[in-house]
Amino acid sequence: MTTAAPEVLVEAEGAVGVVVINRPQALNALSIAVMDAVAEALRGFDRDPAIRCMVLAGLPRAFAAGADIGEMKAIEGAKAAGAALARHLGHWDEIGRMKKPVIAAVSGFALGGGCELAMACDMIVASETAVFGQPEVLIGVMAGAGGTQRLTKAVGKALSMEMNLTGRRLTAREALAHGLVNRVVPVESYLGEAKKLAALIAAQPPLAVQAAKAAVRAAVDRGLDKGLVDERNAFYGLFDTADQKEGMTAFAEKRKPVWSGK
Ligand code: CAA
């Protein structure tokens, strides 16, 4: 594998472009640097005529445990949140708009921005150990990269509400039952199965694949852009609250947060 950045591995395997997030010490938390490298790699593959399908994978223990809380903790207020995070969160939107199909290969934690990243992809191959959730409420904020929008479209209002309001996580089997993932495979083979699916897609006529992808996207993404803007503004707004400070500080200090409702 060649390395685009130390924490993101990039490799073309035939007509399949493979990007692996590799930041095990932070459970693949999606820092600004990691997401810059992920987006750059996928953008490159999306433009490369030799590539027909992409796989975005994490590591066996974590696809990604969310946006990097350490980078967000010190942000003071909604305006600063917008200034600090707009470009970063824009990467999730960009991945959702790629021309070529992107398959997420998910094992272990896919939480917060990690779940949102998997959902921004077109399909999800999950390992038996995969865990999906939007636990932002547990650290005083809410989903900010599509979690209230894409999850609701995928699993429906009832379950999305529960996940977004309580941080309830789904096992891989539950995610399969609720239509969030395409298949569940043993942990040893999640990356291989995702690559196999990508190779199958890459063997189809590329213009037809891209047109079909765009059409399916149009069916599910109608109204999505406005929803994402509203979600993002609400997410930034929570950086004006004491509970955001408390939630993220408590996470860093490995203690339970005490909510003031302010
Ligand atoms: N950001 C930064 N660091 C993180 C992280 C994150 N999202 N998730 C885990 N880490 C770090 C931990 O701080 C810890 O680092 P140290 O060893 O230096 O202390 C390391 O990864 C291992 O984590 P834990 O010790 O917590 O591992 P665990 O097995 O006990 O728990 C976990 C695993 C349940 C995933 C727990 O780490 C966790 O709850 N992580 C945060 C999940 C979360 O809240 N994600 C949402 C982030 S906000 C967001 O994503 C906003 C958005 O919508 C864009």
Coordinates of N, CA and C in Angstrom, one line a residue, residues 68-186:
D68 N -13.4 14.1 15.5 CA -12.4 14.1 16.6 C -12.9 15.1 17.7
I69 N -13.3 14.5 18.9 CA -13.8 15.3 19.9 C -12.8 16.3 20.5
G70 N -11.5 15.8 20.5 CA -10.4 16.7 20.9 C -10.3 18.0 20.1
E71 N -10.6 17.9 18.8 CA -10.5 19.1 18.0 C -11.7 20.0 18.2
M72 N -12.8 19.4 18.7 CA -14.1 20.2 18.8 C -14.2 20.8 20.2
K73 N -13.6 20.2 21.1 CA -13.8 20.5 22.5 C -13.6 22.0 22.9
A74 N -12.6 22.6 22.3 CA -12.3 24.0 22.7 C -13.0 25.1 21.9
I75 N -13.9 24.6 20.9 CA -14.5 25.6 20.1 C -15.5 26.4 20.9
E76 N -15.5 27.7 20.8 CA -16.3 28.6 21.6 C -17.4 29.2 20.8
G77 N -18.6 28.7 20.9 CA -19.7 29.3 20.3 C -20.0 28.9 18.8
A78 N -21.3 29.2 18.4 CA -21.8 28.7 17.1 C -21.0 29.3 16.0
K79 N -20.7 30.6 16.1 CA -20.0 31.2 14.9 C -18.6 30.5 14.7
A80 N -17.9 30.3 15.8 CA -16.6 29.7 15.7 C -16.7 28.3 15.2
A81 N -17.8 27.6 15.6 CA -18.0 26.2 15.2 C -18.2 26.2 13.7
G82 N -19.0 27.1 13.1 CA -19.2 27.2 11.7 C -17.8 27.4 11.0
A83 N -17.1 28.4 11.6 CA -15.8 28.8 10.9 C -14.8 27.6 11.0
A84 N -14.8 26.9 12.1 CA -13.8 25.8 12.3 C -14.2 24.5 11.6
L85 N -15.5 24.3 11.4 CA -15.9 22.9 11.0 C -16.6 22.9 9.6
A86 N -16.9 24.0 9.0 CA -17.7 24.0 7.7 C -17.0 23.2 6.7
R87 N -15.7 23.5 6.5 CA -15.0 22.8 5.4 C -14.9 21.3 5.7
H88 N -14.6 21.0 7.0 CA -14.4 19.6 7.5 C -15.7 18.8 7.2
L89 N -16.8 19.3 7.7 CA -18.1 18.6 7.5 C -18.5 18.6 6.1
G90 N -18.1 19.5 5.3 CA -18.3 19.5 3.8 C -17.8 18.2 3.2
H91 N -16.8 17.6 3.7 CA -16.3 16.3 3.1 C -17.3 15.2 3.1
W92 N -18.2 15.2 4.2 CA -19.2 14.1 4.2 C -20.2 14.4 3.0
D93 N -20.5 15.7 2.8 CA -21.4 16.0 1.7 C -20.8 15.6 0.4
E94 N -19.5 16.0 0.2 CA -18.9 15.7 -1.0 C -18.9 14.2 -1.3
I95 N -18.6 13.4 -0.3 CA -18.5 11.9 -0.5 C -19.9 11.4 -0.9
G96 N -21.0 12.1 -0.3 CA -22.3 11.7 -0.7 C -22.7 12.1 -2.1
R97 N -21.9 12.9 -2.7 CA -22.2 13.4 -4.1 C -21.2 12.8 -5.1
M98 N -20.4 11.8 -4.8 CA -19.4 11.3 -5.8 C -20.2 10.6 -6.9
K99 N -19.6 10.7 -8.1 CA -20.2 10.1 -9.3 C -20.2 8.6 -9.2
K100 N -19.0 8.0 -8.8 CA -18.8 6.6 -8.8 C -19.3 6.0 -7.5
P101 N -19.8 4.8 -7.5 CA -20.2 4.1 -6.2 C -19.1 4.0 -5.2
V102 N -19.5 4.3 -4.0 CA -18.6 4.1 -2.8 C -19.2 3.1 -1.9
I103 N -18.4 2.0 -1.6 CA -18.9 1.0 -0.6 C -18.1 1.2 0.7
A104 N -18.9 1.3 1.8 CA -18.2 1.4 3.1 C -18.0 0.0 3.6
A105 N -16.8 -0.3 4.1 CA -16.5 -1.6 4.7 C -16.4 -1.4 6.2
V106 N -17.4 -1.8 7.0 CA -17.5 -1.3 8.3 C -17.3 -2.5 9.3
S107 N -16.3 -2.3 10.2 CA -16.2 -3.3 11.3 C -16.0 -2.5 12.6
G108 N -16.5 -3.0 13.7 CA -16.3 -2.3 15.0 C -17.1 -1.0 15.0
F109 N -16.6 0.0 15.7 CA -17.4 1.2 15.9 C -17.6 2.0 14.7
A110 N -18.9 2.3 14.4 CA -19.2 3.3 13.4 C -20.2 4.3 14.1
L111 N -19.6 5.2 14.8 CA -20.4 6.1 15.7 C -20.2 7.6 15.2
G112 N -21.3 8.3 15.5 CA -21.3 9.8 15.2 C -20.9 10.0 13.8
G113 N -19.8 10.8 13.6 CA -19.3 11.1 12.2 C -18.9 9.8 11.5
G114 N -18.6 8.8 12.2 CA -18.2 7.5 11.5 C -19.5 6.8 10.9
C115 N -20.6 6.8 11.7 CA -21.8 6.3 11.2 C -22.3 7.1 10.0
E116 N -22.1 8.4 10.1 CA -22.5 9.4 9.1 C -21.7 9.2 7.8
L117 N -20.4 8.9 8.0 CA -19.5 8.6 6.9 C -20.0 7.4 6.1
A118 N -20.2 6.3 6.9 CA -20.7 5.1 6.3 C -22.0 5.3 5.5
M119 N -22.9 6.1 6.1 CA -24.2 6.3 5.5 C -24.1 7.3 4.3
A120 N -23.0 8.1 4.2 CA -22.8 8.9 3.0 C -22.4 8.1 1.8
C121 N -21.9 6.9 2.1 CA -21.5 6.0 1.0 C -22.8 5.4 0.4
D122 N -22.6 4.6 -0.7 CA -23.8 4.1 -1.4 C -24.3 2.7 -0.8
M123 N -23.3 1.9 -0.3 CA -23.7 0.6 0.3 C -22.8 0.4 1.5
I124 N -23.2 -0.5 2.4 CA -22.4 -0.8 3.6 C -22.3 -2.3 3.7
V125 N -21.0 -2.8 3.7 CA -20.7 -4.2 4.0 C -20.3 -4.1 5.5
A126 N -20.9 -4.9 6.4 CA -20.6 -4.8 7.8 C -20.0 -6.1 8.3
S127 N -19.1 -6.0 9.2 CA -18.6 -7.2 9.9 C -19.6 -7.5 11.0
E128 N -19.5 -8.7 11.5 CA -20.4 -9.1 12.6 C -20.2 -8.3 13.9
T129 N -19.1 -7.6 14.0 CA -18.8 -6.8 15.1 C -19.2 -5.3 15.0
A130 N -19.7 -5.0 13.8 CA -20.0 -3.6 13.5 C -21.1 -3.1 14.5
V131 N -20.9 -1.8 14.9 CA -21.8 -1.2 15.8 C -22.1 0.2 15.2
F132 N -23.4 0.5 15.1 CA -23.8 1.8 14.5 C -24.5 2.7 15.5
G133 N -24.2 4.0 15.5 CA -24.9 4.8 16.4 C -24.6 6.3 16.2
Q134 N -25.5 7.1 16.7 CA -25.3 8.6 16.7 C -25.3 9.0 18.2
P135 N -24.1 8.9 18.9 CA -24.1 9.1 20.3 C -23.7 10.6 20.7
E136 N -23.9 11.5 19.7 CA -23.5 12.9 20.0 C -24.2 13.5 21.2
V137 N -25.5 13.1 21.3 CA -26.3 13.6 22.5 C -25.6 13.3 23.8
L138 N -24.8 12.2 23.9 CA -24.2 11.9 25.1 C -23.0 12.8 25.4
I139 N -22.6 13.6 24.4 CA -21.5 14.5 24.7 C -22.0 16.0 24.5
G140 N -23.3 16.2 24.7 CA -23.9 17.5 24.7 C -24.2 18.2 23.4
V141 N -24.1 17.4 22.3 CA -24.4 18.0 21.0 C -25.4 17.1 20.2
M142 N -25.4 17.1 18.9 CA -26.2 16.3 18.1 C -25.4 15.9 16.9
A143 N -26.0 15.1 16.0 CA -25.3 14.7 14.8 C -25.2 16.0 13.9
G144 N -24.0 16.1 13.2 CA -23.8 17.3 12.4 C -23.4 17.0 11.0
A145 N -23.3 15.7 10.6 CA -22.8 15.4 9.3 C -23.8 14.4 8.6
G146 N -25.1 14.6 8.9 CA -26.1 13.8 8.2 C -26.8 12.8 9.0
G147 N -26.4 12.6 10.3 CA -27.0 11.6 11.1 C -28.5 11.7 11.4
T148 N -29.0 12.9 11.5 CA -30.5 13.0 11.7 C -31.2 12.8 10.4
Q149 N -30.5 13.0 9.2 CA -31.2 13.0 7.9 C -31.0 11.6 7.3
R150 N -29.8 11.1 7.1 CA -29.6 9.8 6.4 C -30.1 8.7 7.2
L151 N -29.9 8.7 8.6 CA -30.3 7.6 9.4 C -31.8 7.5 9.4
T152 N -32.5 8.6 9.4 CA -34.0 8.6 9.4 C -34.5 8.0 8.1
K153 N -33.9 8.4 7.0 CA -34.3 7.8 5.7 C -34.0 6.3 5.6
A154 N -32.9 5.9 6.3 CA -32.5 4.5 6.2 C -33.4 3.6 7.2
V155 N -33.6 4.0 8.4 CA -34.2 3.1 9.4 C -35.6 3.6 9.8
G156 N -36.0 4.8 9.4 CA -37.3 5.3 9.8 C -37.2 6.1 11.0
K157 N -38.4 6.9 11.2 CA -38.4 7.9 12.3 C -38.3 7.3 13.7
A158 N -39.0 6.2 14.0 CA -39.0 5.7 15.3 C -37.6 5.4 15.9
L159 N -36.9 4.6 15.1 CA -35.6 4.1 15.5 C -34.6 5.3 15.4
S160 N -34.7 6.1 14.4 CA -33.7 7.2 14.3 C -33.9 8.2 15.5
M161 N -35.1 8.4 15.9 CA -35.4 9.3 17.1 C -34.7 8.6 18.3
E162 N -34.9 7.4 18.5 CA -34.3 6.7 19.7 C -32.8 6.8 19.6
M163 N -32.2 6.5 18.5 CA -30.7 6.5 18.4 C -30.2 8.0 18.5
N164 N -30.9 9.0 17.9 CA -30.3 10.3 18.0 C -30.6 10.9 19.4
L165 N -31.7 10.5 20.1 CA -32.0 11.1 21.4 C -31.5 10.4 22.6
T166 N -31.1 9.1 22.4 CA -30.5 8.4 23.5 C -29.1 7.8 23.3
G167 N -28.7 7.9 22.1 CA -27.4 7.3 21.8 C -27.4 5.8 21.6
R168 N -28.7 5.2 21.5 CA -28.8 3.8 21.3 C -28.0 3.3 20.1
R169 N -27.2 2.2 20.3 CA -26.4 1.7 19.2 C -27.1 0.5 18.6
L170 N -26.9 0.2 17.3 CA -27.4 -0.9 16.6 C -26.3 -1.9 16.4
T171 N -26.5 -3.2 16.6 CA -25.6 -4.2 16.2 C -25.6 -4.4 14.7
A172 N -24.7 -5.1 14.2 CA -24.7 -5.4 12.7 C -26.0 -6.1 12.3
R173 N -26.4 -7.0 13.1 CA -27.6 -7.8 12.7 C -28.9 -6.9 12.7
E174 N -28.9 -6.0 13.8 CA -30.0 -5.0 13.8 C -30.0 -4.1 12.6
A175 N -28.8 -3.6 12.3 CA -28.6 -2.7 11.2 C -29.1 -3.4 9.9
L176 N -28.8 -4.7 9.8 CA -29.2 -5.4 8.6 C -30.8 -5.5 8.6
A177 N -31.3 -5.8 9.7 CA -32.8 -6.0 9.8 C -33.5 -4.7 9.5
H178 N -32.9 -3.5 9.8 CA -33.5 -2.2 9.6 C -33.1 -1.6 8.3
G179 N -32.4 -2.3 7.4 CA -32.1 -1.8 6.1 C -30.9 -0.8 6.0
L180 N -30.1 -0.7 7.1 CA -29.0 0.2 7.1 C -27.8 -0.3 6.3
V181 N -27.6 -1.6 6.4 CA -26.5 -2.2 5.7 C -26.9 -3.3 4.7
N182 N -26.0 -3.6 3.7 CA -26.3 -4.5 2.7 C -26.2 -6.0 3.1
R183 N -25.1 -6.2 3.9 CA -24.8 -7.6 4.3 C -23.9 -7.6 5.5
V184 N -24.0 -8.7 6.3 CA -23.1 -8.9 7.5 C -22.3 -10.1 7.2
V185 N -21.0 -9.9 7.4 CA -20.0 -11.0 7.1 C -19.1 -11.2 8.3
P186 N -18.4 -12.3 8.3 CA -17.4 -12.5 9.4 C -16.3 -11.4 9.4

